[in-house]
């Protein structure tokens, strides 16, 4: 039987419609492109980019063009780096309103190897990536209201350069999604005297059927109201509002979780396109901090595309793969790693 589920974090509605996975199809899309070496790749080592560098991890200090991880300003930013002196003239009764999107955008090239996958990176390489995430998040948070860390991988996820990289943006106002999630989390905290995600972890550990992997520091689940087929949440077991609370020990635990989760994605879904983002929260007081719990959301793309029903009704999605089935498939891989 199909189900209409409500996400406890976002309150968005999702229909789990397993029967629709069996419907007839004669339309096929392009495969997710593999990351192959390209001499013209601007991110490969040895290339000199005329752009400001923001971060670097370099185990070979003798060669400034030989690096292990590096960050720099995005050459094709979404946002304007400074407010123009002349304002865009938003009037109270304007029908067509406009203003300048104000912020900064950075790229983190995660590895010098062009074909490296997250699932094949070593624990040290992944921990270097998390150190870079934390460093750039902390630095940008001093100047911007909100900072988002995200990654696009593959054709259906909007990746434009195949060399493995993440992106980080800082914006001057709180995004609608953050506002909405914070409001719901604080409401839950006041009503239940606890964090909604801590409660979620407790319930998922009781039921076990949506858990993919867990260690001492993190748990990975296919969420109850998954908007995307095979969607995954990675959540720290300890209550933390952002990656500013990262410890070196927990980074090692997250590296192990990445290897398990992305290994399962690559093995069972054959290297799919995906987007992921870190949901970090800026806290303003103790109660706010107790209510907000950071997580990573991974969304495989190209398996199911929102169509007229979803777009017309505002229901988040119709997911043809129940999260319980997705988690069971992924456990076939993660259980072999133990």
Coordinates of C-alpha atoms in Angstrom, one line a residue:
X1 CA 0.0 0.0 0.0
X2 CA 1.2 3.5 -0.8
X3 CA 1.9 5.9 2.1
X4 CA 1.9 9.6 2.6
X5 CA 4.7 10.3 5.0
X6 CA 5.7 13.6 6.8
X7 CA 9.4 14.4 7.4
X8 CA 10.0 15.1 11.1
X9 CA 12.8 17.5 10.3
X10 CA 11.2 19.6 7.5
X11 CA 7.4 18.7 7.8
X12 CA 7.4 18.2 4.0
X13 CA 5.1 15.5 2.7
X14 CA 6.3 12.6 0.6
X15 CA 4.4 9.8 -1.1
X16 CA 6.1 6.4 -0.9
X17 CA 4.7 4.6 -4.0
X18 CA 6.5 1.3 -4.5
X19 CA 4.1 0.1 -7.2
X20 CA 5.1 3.0 -9.5
X21 CA 8.6 1.6 -9.8
X22 CA 7.1 -1.1 -12.0
X23 CA 5.5 1.2 -14.5
X24 CA 6.3 0.9 -18.2
X25 CA 9.2 3.1 -19.4
X26 CA 10.7 3.6 -22.8
X27 CA 12.6 6.9 -22.1
X28 CA 16.2 6.6 -21.1
X29 CA 18.7 9.4 -20.1
X30 CA 22.4 9.7 -20.2
X31 CA 24.5 7.7 -17.9
X32 CA 26.3 9.5 -15.0
X33 CA 29.7 10.4 -16.5
X34 CA 32.8 8.8 -15.1
X35 CA 35.6 11.0 -13.9
X36 CA 38.4 10.3 -16.5
X37 CA 41.7 12.2 -16.7
X38 CA 41.6 15.4 -18.8
X39 CA 44.7 17.3 -19.7
X40 CA 42.6 20.5 -20.0
X41 CA 41.1 20.1 -16.5
X42 CA 41.6 23.4 -14.6
X43 CA 41.6 21.5 -11.2
X44 CA 44.4 19.0 -11.9
X45 CA 47.7 19.4 -10.1
X46 CA 50.4 21.4 -11.9
X47 CA 47.8 23.9 -13.3
X48 CA 48.2 27.5 -12.3
X49 CA 44.9 29.3 -11.7
X50 CA 44.8 33.1 -11.7
X51 CA 42.4 33.2 -8.7
X52 CA 42.8 33.8 -5.0
X53 CA 43.6 30.6 -3.0
X54 CA 41.6 30.2 0.3
X55 CA 43.0 26.9 1.7
X56 CA 45.6 24.4 1.0
X57 CA 46.9 21.0 2.4
X58 CA 50.2 20.3 0.9
X59 CA 52.5 17.4 1.9
X60 CA 55.1 18.4 -0.6
X61 CA 56.3 21.9 0.5
X62 CA 59.0 22.0 -2.2
X63 CA 56.6 22.5 -5.1
X64 CA 53.8 25.1 -4.9
X65 CA 51.9 23.5 -7.8
X66 CA 51.9 20.1 -6.2
X67 CA 49.2 19.9 -3.5
X68 CA 46.9 17.4 -1.9
X69 CA 43.8 19.6 -1.3
X70 CA 43.2 23.2 -2.2
X71 CA 40.5 25.8 -2.1
X72 CA 40.0 29.0 -4.1
X73 CA 37.3 31.5 -5.1
X74 CA 34.8 30.1 -7.6
X75 CA 35.5 31.3 -11.1
X76 CA 31.7 31.2 -11.9
X77 CA 30.1 32.4 -8.7
X78 CA 26.3 32.4 -7.9
X79 CA 26.7 35.6 -5.9
X80 CA 28.0 39.1 -6.1
X81 CA 31.0 39.6 -3.7
X82 CA 30.0 43.1 -2.7
X83 CA 26.9 45.3 -2.5
X84 CA 26.8 47.8 -5.3
X85 CA 26.7 51.4 -4.2
X86 CA 23.6 52.0 -6.4
X87 CA 20.7 50.0 -4.9
X88 CA 18.3 48.1 -7.1
X89 CA 15.4 50.2 -6.1
X90 CA 12.9 47.8 -4.5
X91 CA 9.7 49.7 -4.0
X92 CA 6.9 48.6 -1.8
X93 CA 4.3 48.2 -4.6
X94 CA 6.7 46.9 -7.3
X95 CA 5.3 43.9 -9.2
X96 CA 8.7 42.7 -10.4
X97 CA 11.1 42.9 -7.5
X98 CA 14.9 42.5 -7.8
X99 CA 18.0 42.9 -5.7
X100 CA 21.6 41.8 -5.9
X101 CA 22.4 38.3 -4.6
X102 CA 25.2 39.1 -2.2
X103 CA 27.7 36.6 -0.9
X104 CA 30.8 34.6 -1.7
X105 CA 31.5 31.3 -3.4
X106 CA 34.5 29.0 -3.0
X107 CA 35.6 25.6 -4.5
X108 CA 37.4 22.9 -2.6
X109 CA 39.3 20.5 -4.9
X110 CA 39.3 17.4 -2.7
X111 CA 42.1 15.4 -4.2
X112 CA 44.9 15.9 -6.8
X113 CA 43.9 12.7 -8.6
X114 CA 41.3 13.5 -11.3
X115 CA 39.4 10.1 -11.0
X116 CA 39.3 9.8 -7.2
X117 CA 35.9 8.9 -5.7
X118 CA 34.9 9.6 -2.1
X119 CA 34.5 5.8 -1.6
X120 CA 38.1 5.2 -2.6
X121 CA 39.7 8.0 -0.6
X122 CA 41.7 7.0 2.4
X123 CA 40.7 7.9 5.9
X124 CA 43.5 10.5 6.1
X125 CA 42.3 12.0 2.7
X126 CA 38.8 12.3 4.0
X127 CA 39.8 13.7 7.3
X128 CA 41.8 16.4 5.4
X129 CA 38.6 17.2 3.5
X130 CA 36.7 17.6 6.8
X131 CA 39.4 19.8 8.2
X132 CA 39.0 22.0 5.1
X133 CA 35.2 22.1 5.5
X134 CA 35.5 23.1 9.2
X135 CA 38.2 25.7 8.4
X136 CA 36.3 27.4 5.6
X137 CA 32.9 27.2 7.5
X138 CA 34.4 28.8 10.5
X139 CA 36.2 31.5 8.5
X140 CA 33.2 32.4 6.3
X141 CA 30.8 32.4 9.3
X142 CA 32.6 35.4 10.7
X143 CA 31.5 37.5 7.7
X144 CA 28.3 35.9 6.4
X145 CA 24.9 35.1 8.0
X146 CA 24.8 31.6 6.5
X147 CA 27.4 29.2 5.1
X148 CA 26.4 26.1 3.0
X149 CA 28.8 23.3 2.1
X150 CA 27.6 21.1 -0.8
X151 CA 28.8 18.7 -3.5
X152 CA 27.4 18.0 -6.9
X153 CA 28.5 14.7 -8.5
X154 CA 27.4 13.4 -12.0
X155 CA 25.3 14.5 -14.9
X156 CA 22.0 14.5 -13.1
X157 CA 23.4 16.5 -10.2
X158 CA 24.6 19.4 -12.2
X159 CA 28.3 18.7 -12.0
X160 CA 30.1 20.7 -14.7
X161 CA 33.8 19.7 -14.0
X162 CA 34.5 16.0 -13.4
X163 CA 37.5 16.5 -11.1
X164 CA 36.2 15.8 -7.5
X165 CA 35.3 19.0 -5.7
X166 CA 33.0 20.5 -3.2
X167 CA 31.6 24.0 -3.0
X168 CA 31.1 26.4 -0.2
X169 CA 28.9 29.6 -0.3
X170 CA 28.4 32.3 2.3
X171 CA 25.3 34.5 2.0
X172 CA 24.2 37.6 3.8
X173 CA 20.7 36.3 4.9
X174 CA 19.2 33.2 6.3
X175 CA 17.8 30.9 3.7
X176 CA 14.1 29.9 3.7
X177 CA 14.9 26.2 4.3
X178 CA 17.1 27.0 7.4
X179 CA 14.5 29.4 8.8
X180 CA 11.8 26.7 8.4
X181 CA 13.8 23.9 9.9
X182 CA 15.0 26.0 12.8
X183 CA 11.4 27.0 13.6
X184 CA 10.3 23.4 13.6
X185 CA 13.2 22.2 15.7
X186 CA 12.7 24.9 18.3
X187 CA 9.0 24.2 18.4
X188 CA 9.7 20.5 19.0
X189 CA 12.2 21.3 21.7
X190 CA 9.7 23.4 23.6
X191 CA 7.0 20.8 23.3
X192 CA 9.1 17.7 24.1
X193 CA 12.0 19.2 26.0
X194 CA 14.4 17.5 23.6
X195 CA 16.1 17.6 20.1
X196 CA 14.0 16.2 17.3
X197 CA 17.1 14.6 15.6
X198 CA 18.3 13.1 18.9
X199 CA 14.7 11.6 19.2
X200 CA 15.0 10.4 15.6
X201 CA 18.3 8.6 16.3
X202 CA 16.8 6.9 19.3
X203 CA 13.7 5.7 17.4
X204 CA 15.7 4.5 14.4
X205 CA 18.1 2.5 16.6
X206 CA 15.1 0.8 18.1
X207 CA 13.5 -0.1 14.8
X208 CA 16.9 -0.8 13.0
X209 CA 15.2 -1.3 9.5
X210 CA 16.3 2.0 8.1
X211 CA 19.9 2.0 9.4
X212 CA 22.7 1.6 6.9
X213 CA 25.7 1.9 9.1
X214 CA 26.8 3.2 12.5
X215 CA 29.9 3.5 14.6
X216 CA 30.7 5.2 17.9
X217 CA 30.2 8.7 16.4
X218 CA 27.8 8.6 13.5
X219 CA 24.7 6.9 12.2
X220 CA 23.6 6.7 8.6
X221 CA 20.0 6.1 7.8
X222 CA 17.5 6.1 4.8
X223 CA 15.1 8.7 6.3
X224 CA 11.5 7.8 7.0
X225 CA 10.1 10.3 4.5
X226 CA 12.8 10.2 1.9
X227 CA 12.2 12.7 -0.9
X228 CA 14.6 10.9 -3.2
X229 CA 15.0 7.1 -3.9
X230 CA 18.0 5.9 -1.8
X231 CA 18.3 9.1 0.1
X232 CA 20.7 9.0 3.1
X233 CA 21.2 11.1 6.2
X234 CA 24.5 11.0 8.1
X235 CA 24.0 12.2 11.6
X236 CA 26.4 12.7 14.6
X237 CA 25.2 10.7 17.6
X238 CA 26.5 13.4 20.0
X239 CA 24.3 16.4 20.0
X240 CA 26.1 19.2 18.0
X241 CA 24.7 22.2 16.2
X242 CA 27.4 22.5 13.5
X243 CA 30.8 21.1 12.4
X244 CA 32.5 23.7 14.5
X245 CA 32.2 21.0 17.2
X246 CA 34.2 18.5 15.1
X247 CA 36.9 16.6 17.0
X248 CA 39.8 14.7 15.4
X249 CA 38.4 11.5 16.8
X250 CA 34.9 12.2 15.3
X251 CA 36.5 13.1 11.9
X252 CA 37.9 9.6 11.8
X253 CA 34.5 8.2 12.6
X254 CA 33.0 10.3 9.8
X255 CA 35.6 9.1 7.3
X256 CA 34.7 5.5 8.1
X257 CA 31.0 6.4 7.6
X258 CA 31.7 8.1 4.3
X259 CA 33.6 5.0 3.1
X260 CA 30.7 2.8 4.0
X261 CA 27.9 5.0 2.6
X262 CA 29.5 6.1 -0.6
X263 CA 30.9 2.6 -1.1
X264 CA 27.3 1.3 -0.9
X265 CA 26.1 3.9 -3.3
X266 CA 28.7 3.1 -5.8
X267 CA 28.4 -0.7 -5.4
X268 CA 24.6 -1.0 -5.4
X269 CA 23.6 1.9 -7.6
X270 CA 26.6 1.7 -10.0
X271 CA 28.2 5.1 -9.4
X272 CA 25.0 7.3 -9.4
X273 CA 24.8 11.1 -9.7
X274 CA 24.1 12.7 -6.3
X275 CA 24.0 16.0 -4.4
X276 CA 24.8 16.3 -0.8
X277 CA 24.9 19.2 1.6
X278 CA 25.8 19.8 5.2
X279 CA 23.0 21.3 7.3
X280 CA 24.8 23.4 9.9
X281 CA 23.1 25.8 12.3
X282 CA 24.3 29.0 13.8
X283 CA 23.2 29.1 17.4
X284 CA 22.2 32.3 19.2
X285 CA 21.6 31.0 22.7
X286 CA 21.7 27.9 24.9
X287 CA 18.2 26.8 24.1
X288 CA 18.7 27.4 20.4
X289 CA 21.8 25.2 20.6
X290 CA 20.0 22.4 22.4
X291 CA 17.3 22.3 19.7
X292 CA 19.5 22.3 16.6
X293 CA 21.4 19.2 15.4
X294 CA 23.6 19.2 12.3
X295 CA 23.5 16.4 9.6
X296 CA 24.5 15.6 6.0
X297 CA 21.9 14.9 3.4
X298 CA 22.8 12.8 0.4
X299 CA 20.3 12.7 -2.5
X300 CA 20.9 10.3 -5.5
X301 CA 19.7 11.9 -8.7
X302 CA 18.3 10.7 -12.0
X303 CA 16.6 7.6 -10.6
X304 CA 13.2 9.4 -10.3
X305 CA 12.4 12.9 -11.5
X306 CA 9.6 15.1 -10.1
X307 CA 6.7 15.2 -12.6
X308 CA 3.4 17.0 -13.0
X309 CA 1.8 15.6 -9.8
X310 CA 4.6 16.7 -7.5
X311 CA 5.1 20.1 -9.2
X312 CA 1.4 20.8 -9.3
X313 CA 0.5 19.7 -5.7
X314 CA 3.5 20.9 -3.8
X315 CA 4.0 17.5 -2.3
X316 CA 7.8 17.1 -2.1
X317 CA 8.0 14.0 -4.2
X318 CA 6.7 10.6 -5.1
X319 CA 9.4 8.2 -4.0
X320 CA 9.1 4.8 -5.7
X321 CA 11.8 3.1 -3.5
X322 CA 10.7 2.7 0.2
X323 CA 13.5 3.7 2.5
X324 CA 13.3 0.4 4.2
X325 CA 14.1 -1.4 0.9
X326 CA 16.9 1.1 0.2
X327 CA 18.5 0.5 3.6
X328 CA 18.2 -3.2 3.2
X329 CA 20.0 -3.0 -0.2
X330 CA 22.8 -0.8 1.2
X331 CA 23.3 -3.1 4.3
X332 CA 24.3 -5.9 1.9
X333 CA 27.4 -3.9 1.2
X334 CA 28.0 -2.3 4.7
X335 CA 27.6 -5.6 6.6
X336 CA 30.4 -7.1 4.5
X337 CA 32.8 -4.4 5.8
X338 CA 32.4 -5.4 9.4

